[in-house]
Short mmCIF file of C-alpha atoms in Angstrom, two decimals:
data_model
loop_
_atom_site.label_atom_id
_atom_site.label_comp_id
_atom_site.label_asym_id
_atom_site.label_seq_id
_atom_site.Cartn_x
_atom_site.Cartn_y
_atom_site.Cartn_z
CA ASP A 256 39.25 25.77 -37.71
CA LYS A 257 37.89 22.64 -36.04
CA LEU A 258 40.46 22.96 -33.21
CA VAL A 259 40.16 23.41 -29.46
CA TYR A 260 42.94 25.11 -27.59
CA ILE A 261 43.65 24.93 -23.84
CA TRP A 262 45.52 27.85 -22.31
CA ASP A 263 47.04 28.64 -18.93
CA ALA A 264 44.86 31.46 -17.66
CA ALA A 265 47.66 32.85 -15.47
CA THR A 266 50.53 32.91 -17.98
CA GLY A 267 48.73 32.85 -21.31
CA GLU A 268 50.75 29.80 -22.34
CA LEU A 269 49.24 27.32 -24.79
CA LYS A 270 49.04 24.00 -22.93
CA ARG A 271 47.60 21.69 -25.60
CA LYS A 272 45.61 21.48 -28.79
CA LEU A 273 42.56 19.14 -29.21
CA GLU A 274 41.96 17.72 -32.63
CA GLY A 275 39.06 15.52 -33.80
CA HIS A 276 36.17 17.72 -34.99
CA GLU A 277 35.51 17.51 -38.68
CA ARG A 278 33.80 20.93 -38.77
CA GLY A 279 33.79 24.10 -36.74
CA VAL A 280 33.33 24.05 -33.00
CA ARG A 281 30.55 26.28 -31.72
CA THR A 282 30.15 25.55 -28.01
CA MET A 283 31.74 23.77 -25.05
CA CYS A 284 31.41 23.20 -21.32
CA PHE A 285 33.34 21.59 -18.49
CA SER A 286 31.85 19.02 -16.16
CA PRO A 287 33.44 19.35 -12.71
CA ALA A 288 31.89 16.08 -11.50
CA ASN A 289 33.61 14.01 -14.21
CA LYS A 290 36.50 16.38 -14.98
CA LEU A 291 35.58 16.20 -18.64
CA LEU A 292 35.39 18.81 -21.40
CA ILE A 293 32.46 18.53 -23.78
CA THR A 294 32.49 20.29 -27.18
CA GLY A 295 30.03 20.50 -30.04
CA GLY A 296 29.44 22.28 -33.33
CA PHE A 297 28.64 21.89 -37.00
CA ASP A 298 29.49 18.15 -37.22
CA TYR A 299 26.36 17.29 -35.06
CA GLN A 300 28.42 15.35 -32.50
CA LEU A 301 29.44 15.84 -28.93
CA PHE A 302 33.13 15.21 -28.26
CA ILE A 303 34.12 14.14 -24.73
CA TRP A 304 37.69 15.06 -23.85
CA ASN A 305 40.06 14.46 -20.97
CA PRO A 306 41.58 17.95 -20.94
CA TYR A 307 44.57 16.78 -18.87
CA VAL A 308 45.93 14.50 -21.58
CA GLY A 309 44.31 16.10 -24.64
CA LYS A 310 42.56 13.06 -25.91
CA ALA A 311 38.96 12.55 -27.03
CA ILE A 312 37.72 9.61 -25.03
CA HIS A 313 34.25 9.40 -26.55
CA THR A 314 31.92 10.88 -29.16
CA ILE A 315 28.17 11.03 -28.77
CA LYS A 316 25.82 11.00 -31.71
CA GLY A 317 22.20 11.96 -31.55
CA HIS A 318 21.72 15.46 -32.94
CA LEU A 319 20.66 16.02 -36.56
CA ALA A 320 21.56 19.69 -36.68
CA PRO A 321 24.49 21.97 -35.61
CA ILE A 322 24.92 22.01 -31.82
CA ILE A 323 24.63 25.53 -30.49
CA LYS A 324 24.88 25.09 -26.70
CA ILE A 325 26.15 22.70 -24.09
CA GLU A 326 25.32 23.36 -20.40
CA SER A 327 26.23 21.51 -17.24
CA LEU A 328 23.38 20.63 -14.87
CA GLY A 329 25.43 21.23 -11.74
CA PRO A 330 28.85 20.48 -10.30
CA GLY A 331 27.76 17.24 -8.66
CA THR A 332 25.37 15.73 -11.21
CA GLY A 333 27.63 14.53 -14.00
CA GLN A 334 24.89 15.51 -16.46
CA VAL A 335 24.88 18.02 -19.33
CA VAL A 336 22.27 19.44 -21.68
CA SER A 337 22.93 19.94 -25.41
CA ALA A 338 20.83 21.86 -27.88
CA ASP A 339 20.80 22.18 -31.66
CA THR A 340 19.40 24.73 -34.15
CA ASP A 341 16.40 22.52 -34.98
CA GLY A 342 15.11 22.87 -31.36
CA CYS A 343 16.19 19.44 -30.12
CA ILE A 344 17.40 19.49 -26.53
CA LYS A 345 19.01 16.34 -25.00
CA THR A 346 20.11 15.54 -21.47
CA TRP A 347 23.15 13.25 -21.18
CA ASP A 348 24.62 11.20 -18.32
CA LEU A 349 28.44 11.41 -18.67
CA THR A 350 29.00 8.32 -16.52
CA ASN A 351 27.73 6.02 -19.23
CA TYR A 352 27.10 8.51 -22.15
CA SER A 353 23.39 7.65 -22.21
CA CYS A 354 20.60 9.97 -23.26
CA LEU A 355 18.28 10.55 -20.32
CA GLN A 356 15.71 12.76 -22.07
CA THR A 357 14.90 14.48 -25.35
CA ILE A 358 12.78 17.64 -25.64
CA PHE A 359 11.69 19.09 -28.95
CA VAL A 360 10.98 22.81 -28.81
CA ASP A 361 8.27 22.97 -31.45
CA GLU A 362 7.32 26.51 -30.43
CA MET A 363 10.61 27.86 -31.93
CA PRO A 364 11.38 27.31 -35.60
CA GLN A 365 15.05 28.09 -34.96
CA LEU A 366 16.69 27.81 -31.52
CA ARG A 367 19.47 30.31 -30.82
CA SER A 368 20.66 29.45 -27.30
CA VAL A 369 19.90 27.56 -24.08
CA ALA A 370 20.78 28.40 -20.46
CA ALA A 371 20.48 26.17 -17.44
CA VAL A 372 19.25 28.10 -14.39
CA LEU A 373 20.39 25.73 -11.65
CA LYS A 374 18.98 27.73 -8.69
CA HIS A 375 15.43 27.45 -10.04
CA LYS A 376 15.86 24.02 -11.66
CA ARG A 377 14.97 25.40 -15.02
CA ILE A 378 16.18 25.41 -18.65
CA VAL A 379 15.53 28.63 -20.61
CA CYS A 380 15.49 28.49 -24.43
CA ALA A 381 16.02 31.59 -26.54
CA GLY A 382 14.96 32.27 -30.12
CA ARG A 383 12.54 34.97 -31.17
CA LYS A 384 11.04 34.49 -27.75
CA LEU A 385 11.98 32.95 -24.39
CA LEU A 386 10.65 29.58 -23.32
CA ALA A 387 11.34 27.85 -19.95
CA PHE A 388 11.22 24.14 -18.95
CA ASP A 389 10.99 23.29 -15.30
CA PHE A 390 12.80 20.29 -13.92
CA GLU A 391 10.83 17.26 -12.78
CA ARG A 392 12.53 14.37 -11.03
CA THR A 393 13.48 11.29 -13.01
CA GLY A 394 14.51 7.84 -11.77
CA VAL A 395 18.04 8.86 -10.76
CA PRO A 396 17.80 12.00 -8.73
CA GLU A 397 20.13 12.92 -5.86
CA GLU A 398 17.08 12.90 -3.58
CA SER A 399 13.90 10.86 -3.93
CA ASP A 400 11.49 13.75 -3.46
CA ASP A 401 11.23 17.53 -3.19
CA HIS A 402 9.28 17.22 0.08
CA PRO A 403 10.07 15.42 3.42
CA LEU A 404 9.03 11.78 3.16
CA ILE A 405 6.23 10.82 5.53
CA LYS A 406 6.37 7.11 4.85
CA ALA A 407 8.12 4.34 2.87
CA LEU A 408 6.89 0.78 2.21
CA TYR A 409 8.50 -2.25 0.63
CA ASN A 410 6.43 -4.81 -1.26
CA ALA A 411 8.36 -8.08 -1.53
CA LYS A 412 5.82 -9.60 -3.90
CA LEU A 413 6.13 -6.85 -6.47
CA ARG A 414 9.74 -5.95 -5.60
CA ILE A 415 8.99 -2.28 -5.26
CA PHE A 416 9.46 0.56 -2.80
CA MET A 417 6.74 3.15 -2.29
CA THR A 418 7.41 6.59 -0.84
CA ALA A 419 5.15 9.55 -0.15
CA GLY A 420 5.97 13.23 0.22
CA GLY A 421 3.90 16.36 -0.42
CA ASN A 422 0.99 15.26 -2.64
CA HIS A 423 2.81 12.53 -4.52
CA VAL A 424 3.31 8.78 -4.08
CA ARG A 425 6.31 7.47 -5.90
CA ILE A 426 6.89 3.81 -6.87
CA TRP A 427 10.49 2.59 -7.29
CA ASP A 428 11.99 -0.55 -8.72
CA ALA A 429 13.71 -2.24 -5.79
CA SER A 430 16.24 -3.94 -8.14
CA THR A 431 17.38 -0.95 -10.19
CA GLY A 432 16.33 2.00 -8.04
CA GLU A 433 14.56 3.53 -11.05
CA LEU A 434 11.32 5.48 -10.67
CA LYS A 435 8.46 3.45 -12.14
CA HIS A 436 5.50 5.71 -11.44
CA SER A 437 4.71 9.01 -9.76
CA ILE A 438 1.09 9.32 -8.61
CA GLN A 439 -0.33 12.76 -7.84
CA HIS A 440 -2.95 12.74 -5.13
CA LYS A 441 -6.35 14.01 -6.23
CA GLY A 442 -7.32 17.33 -4.63
CA GLY A 443 -3.85 18.67 -4.06
CA HIS A 444 -3.75 18.26 -0.26
CA GLU A 445 -0.61 16.93 1.38
CA ILE A 446 -0.61 13.19 2.00
CA THR A 447 -0.70 11.91 5.64
CA ASP A 448 -0.58 8.15 5.04
CA PHE A 449 -0.90 5.44 2.39
CA CYS A 450 -1.13 1.68 2.07
CA ILE A 451 -1.72 -0.98 -0.61
CA ASP A 452 -4.01 -4.00 -0.70
CA ASP A 453 -2.73 -7.54 -0.26
CA ARG A 454 -2.61 -8.10 -4.06
CA GLY A 455 -0.61 -4.93 -4.71
CA ARG A 456 -3.28 -3.61 -7.10
CA LYS A 457 -4.86 -0.78 -5.19
CA LEU A 458 -3.19 2.17 -3.50
CA PHE A 459 -5.11 3.96 -0.69
CA VAL A 460 -4.01 7.54 0.02
CA SER A 461 -5.23 9.86 2.85
CA ASP A 462 -4.60 13.56 3.33
CA HIS A 463 -4.86 16.51 5.69
CA ALA A 464 -8.41 17.34 4.60
CA GLY A 465 -9.77 13.96 5.66
CA ASN A 466 -10.04 12.50 2.16
CA ILE A 467 -9.22 8.89 1.27
CA ALA A 468 -8.63 8.19 -2.42
CA VAL A 469 -8.07 4.89 -4.22
CA TYR A 470 -5.70 4.53 -7.21
CA ASN A 471 -4.52 1.76 -9.44
CA ALA A 472 -1.08 1.04 -8.05
CA SER A 473 0.28 0.02 -11.46
CA THR A 474 -0.95 2.99 -13.57
CA GLY A 475 -1.78 5.63 -11.03
CA TYR A 476 -5.32 5.85 -12.44
CA TYR A 477 -7.86 7.34 -10.01
CA LEU A 478 -10.57 4.79 -9.11
CA ARG A 479 -12.78 6.25 -6.37
CA THR A 480 -13.00 8.14 -3.10
CA LEU A 481 -13.93 6.49 0.16
CA THR A 482 -16.08 8.08 2.92
CA LYS A 483 -14.48 11.29 4.14
CA HIS A 484 -13.36 12.09 7.68
CA ARG A 485 -14.13 15.49 9.22
CA ALA A 486 -10.43 16.09 10.06
CA GLU A 487 -6.95 14.87 9.08
CA VAL A 488 -6.59 11.16 8.54
CA SER A 489 -3.74 9.96 10.76
CA GLY A 490 -3.56 6.29 9.84
CA LEU A 491 -4.57 3.71 7.20
CA VAL A 492 -4.36 -0.09 7.56
CA TYR A 493 -5.52 -2.50 4.93
CA CYS A 494 -7.36 -5.60 6.30
CA PRO A 495 -6.22 -8.55 4.15
CA GLY A 496 -8.81 -11.24 3.53
CA ASP A 497 -11.75 -9.05 4.37
CA ARG A 498 -11.29 -6.48 1.51
CA CYS A 499 -11.62 -3.65 4.01
CA LEU A 500 -9.69 -0.59 4.88
CA LEU A 501 -9.27 0.71 8.41
CA SER A 502 -8.84 4.47 8.93
CA VAL A 503 -8.34 6.66 12.02
CA SER A 504 -8.56 10.42 12.17
CA TRP A 505 -8.12 13.55 14.27
CA ASP A 506 -11.93 13.67 14.32
CA LYS A 507 -11.59 10.89 16.96
CA SER A 508 -13.29 8.30 14.77
CA LEU A 509 -12.36 4.78 13.79
CA VAL A 510 -13.86 3.58 10.50
CA VAL A 511 -13.85 0.27 8.62
CA HIS A 512 -14.51 0.90 4.87
CA ASP A 513 -15.59 -1.39 2.15
CA GLU A 514 -12.80 -1.05 -0.39
CA GLY A 515 -15.28 -1.24 -3.24
CA SER A 516 -15.53 -3.41 -6.38
CA GLU A 517 -13.24 -2.91 -9.34
CA GLY A 518 -15.92 -1.63 -11.66
CA SER A 519 -17.80 0.66 -9.27
CA LEU A 520 -17.23 4.40 -9.18
CA ALA A 521 -19.70 5.01 -6.41
CA THR A 522 -18.48 5.76 -2.87
CA PRO A 523 -18.17 2.40 -1.15
CA LYS A 524 -20.11 1.86 2.06
CA VAL A 525 -18.81 1.93 5.65
CA TRP A 526 -19.01 -1.40 7.41
CA ARG A 527 -18.35 -0.20 10.93
CA ARG A 528 -17.63 3.11 12.64
CA ILE A 529 -16.81 4.33 16.17
CA ALA A 530 -17.26 8.02 16.83
CA ASN A 531 -15.41 9.61 19.84
CA ALA A 532 -13.23 6.53 20.22
CA HIS A 533 -10.76 8.59 22.29
CA ALA A 534 -10.89 11.82 24.27
CA GLY A 535 -8.10 13.19 22.08
CA ASP A 536 -7.08 12.99 18.40
CA ILE A 537 -6.25 9.45 17.23
CA THR A 538 -2.64 9.39 16.09
CA CYS A 539 -1.95 5.73 15.07
CA CYS A 540 -3.49 2.32 14.69
CA ALA A 541 -2.69 -1.39 14.19
CA TYR A 542 -4.72 -4.45 13.15
CA SER A 543 -4.45 -8.25 13.54
CA ARG A 544 -6.81 -10.45 11.55
CA ARG A 545 -5.68 -13.57 13.41
CA LEU A 546 -6.49 -12.05 16.78
CA GLY A 547 -9.49 -10.12 15.52
CA LEU A 548 -8.28 -6.98 17.25
CA ILE A 549 -7.62 -3.32 16.44
CA ALA A 550 -5.37 -1.07 18.53
CA THR A 551 -5.49 2.76 18.51
CA GLY A 552 -3.33 5.44 20.13
CA SER A 553 -4.28 9.00 20.89
CA THR A 554 -3.12 12.35 22.17
CA ASP A 555 -4.85 11.41 25.43
CA ARG A 556 -1.77 9.02 25.85
CA ILE A 557 -4.01 5.97 26.10
CA VAL A 558 -3.77 2.88 23.87
CA VAL A 559 -7.16 1.20 23.34
CA VAL A 560 -7.73 -2.36 22.06
CA TRP A 561 -10.97 -2.96 20.15
CA SER A 562 -12.82 -6.04 18.89
CA TYR A 563 -12.72 -5.96 15.07
CA GLU A 564 -16.07 -7.69 14.58
CA LYS A 565 -18.21 -5.90 17.20
CA MET A 566 -16.12 -2.71 17.58
CA LYS A 567 -16.27 -3.02 21.34
CA ARG A 568 -13.57 -1.83 23.71
CA VAL A 569 -11.52 -4.79 24.94
CA ALA A 570 -8.81 -3.09 26.98
CA GLU A 571 -7.27 0.27 27.83
CA LEU A 572 -3.52 0.42 28.19
CA PHE A 573 -2.02 3.15 30.42
CA GLY A 574 1.62 4.00 30.83
CA HIS A 575 2.64 6.42 28.09
CA GLN A 576 3.66 9.90 29.24
CA ALA A 577 3.42 11.35 25.70
CA GLU A 578 1.16 10.64 22.75
CA PRO A 579 1.77 7.30 21.03
CA THR A 580 3.20 7.68 17.49
CA CYS A 581 3.33 4.06 16.31
CA LEU A 582 1.65 0.78 17.04
CA ARG A 583 2.51 -2.76 15.83
CA ILE A 584 1.01 -6.17 16.64
CA LEU A 585 3.89 -8.63 16.61
CA GLU A 586 2.42 -11.49 14.68
CA PRO A 587 2.23 -14.43 15.29
CA PHE A 588 2.59 -13.60 18.99
CA PRO A 589 -0.25 -11.99 20.99
CA LEU A 590 1.98 -8.93 21.66
CA LEU A 591 1.44 -5.24 21.01
CA CYS A 592 4.34 -2.84 20.70
CA SER A 593 3.79 0.94 21.07
CA ALA A 594 6.16 3.94 20.86
CA ASP A 595 5.63 7.58 21.78
CA GLN A 596 7.04 11.07 21.22
CA LEU A 597 9.46 10.75 24.14
CA GLY A 598 11.15 7.79 22.45
CA GLN A 599 9.77 5.25 24.90
CA VAL A 600 8.78 1.78 23.60
CA PHE A 601 6.22 -0.34 25.45
CA LEU A 602 5.49 -4.08 25.03
CA TRP A 603 2.00 -5.25 26.04
#
């Protein structure tokens, strides 16, 4: 009868009647995050109600068939999913009533129902068969990744943030916080480090298997693979001005790679390499073009300074009682800062 009634569940008393639908109501749901009631039916529209005052505060148009199901995507999200008989599923943000995503279930000529399985982040569609859609993160998730983040970078020139977790690198708009790109690392191994070139065009990604891959930072397109290490790559540093990439690894080697030309798919050559640079696994590195120096730290608890041009040992720095985890050359000063697993910070 096009009406929605709200009852007191304890006493059975009718509290209020909601009027506004032009045709029969078929489905409804309550959004705890916004404290809103959403209804839909044969008039193809979603009605948004404040159930405490009994007024429709908004109507959402977008469906072209009777709405058969509305589901909340969780008590804290403020988002709902609506589905119609033609197999059109839409995700809505109730804070601004915008449509976040539209899915057309072409596999089902007539959709009967939809259920949101929040525990498994999945939407299940029912018709003559069952079909499931798994959730993938958009630009406004509660968390930026499903995996622990291993690194985050800010590029002031491009006004973007870059984060890495699992086998993905995600690029975020620093002004809006929206996800611009999600780049999946080739090979499926978990990422250990990443960096970009000085123009912001190339993204270099290393992993646990010793691989170093190069991607287009704007599109995520895979470009090439650099010379592989024999063990996990623990650090990457781009050398601006020289078009080189510095990598260190648990195989105890320090390598300077040619980043390769834009049109070449061949593996670029190695300019310089030091094998057995430390007695232990190399854990971190730093580089200064102005000073012409490279610094590396290792599980042997020693920080070594190298000449960039000749790859000769310049100095060995002793003092850490645990393995160094981070190195930074404090440009423009001739100072090196190192930190270790015990939380100690040294200035050299």
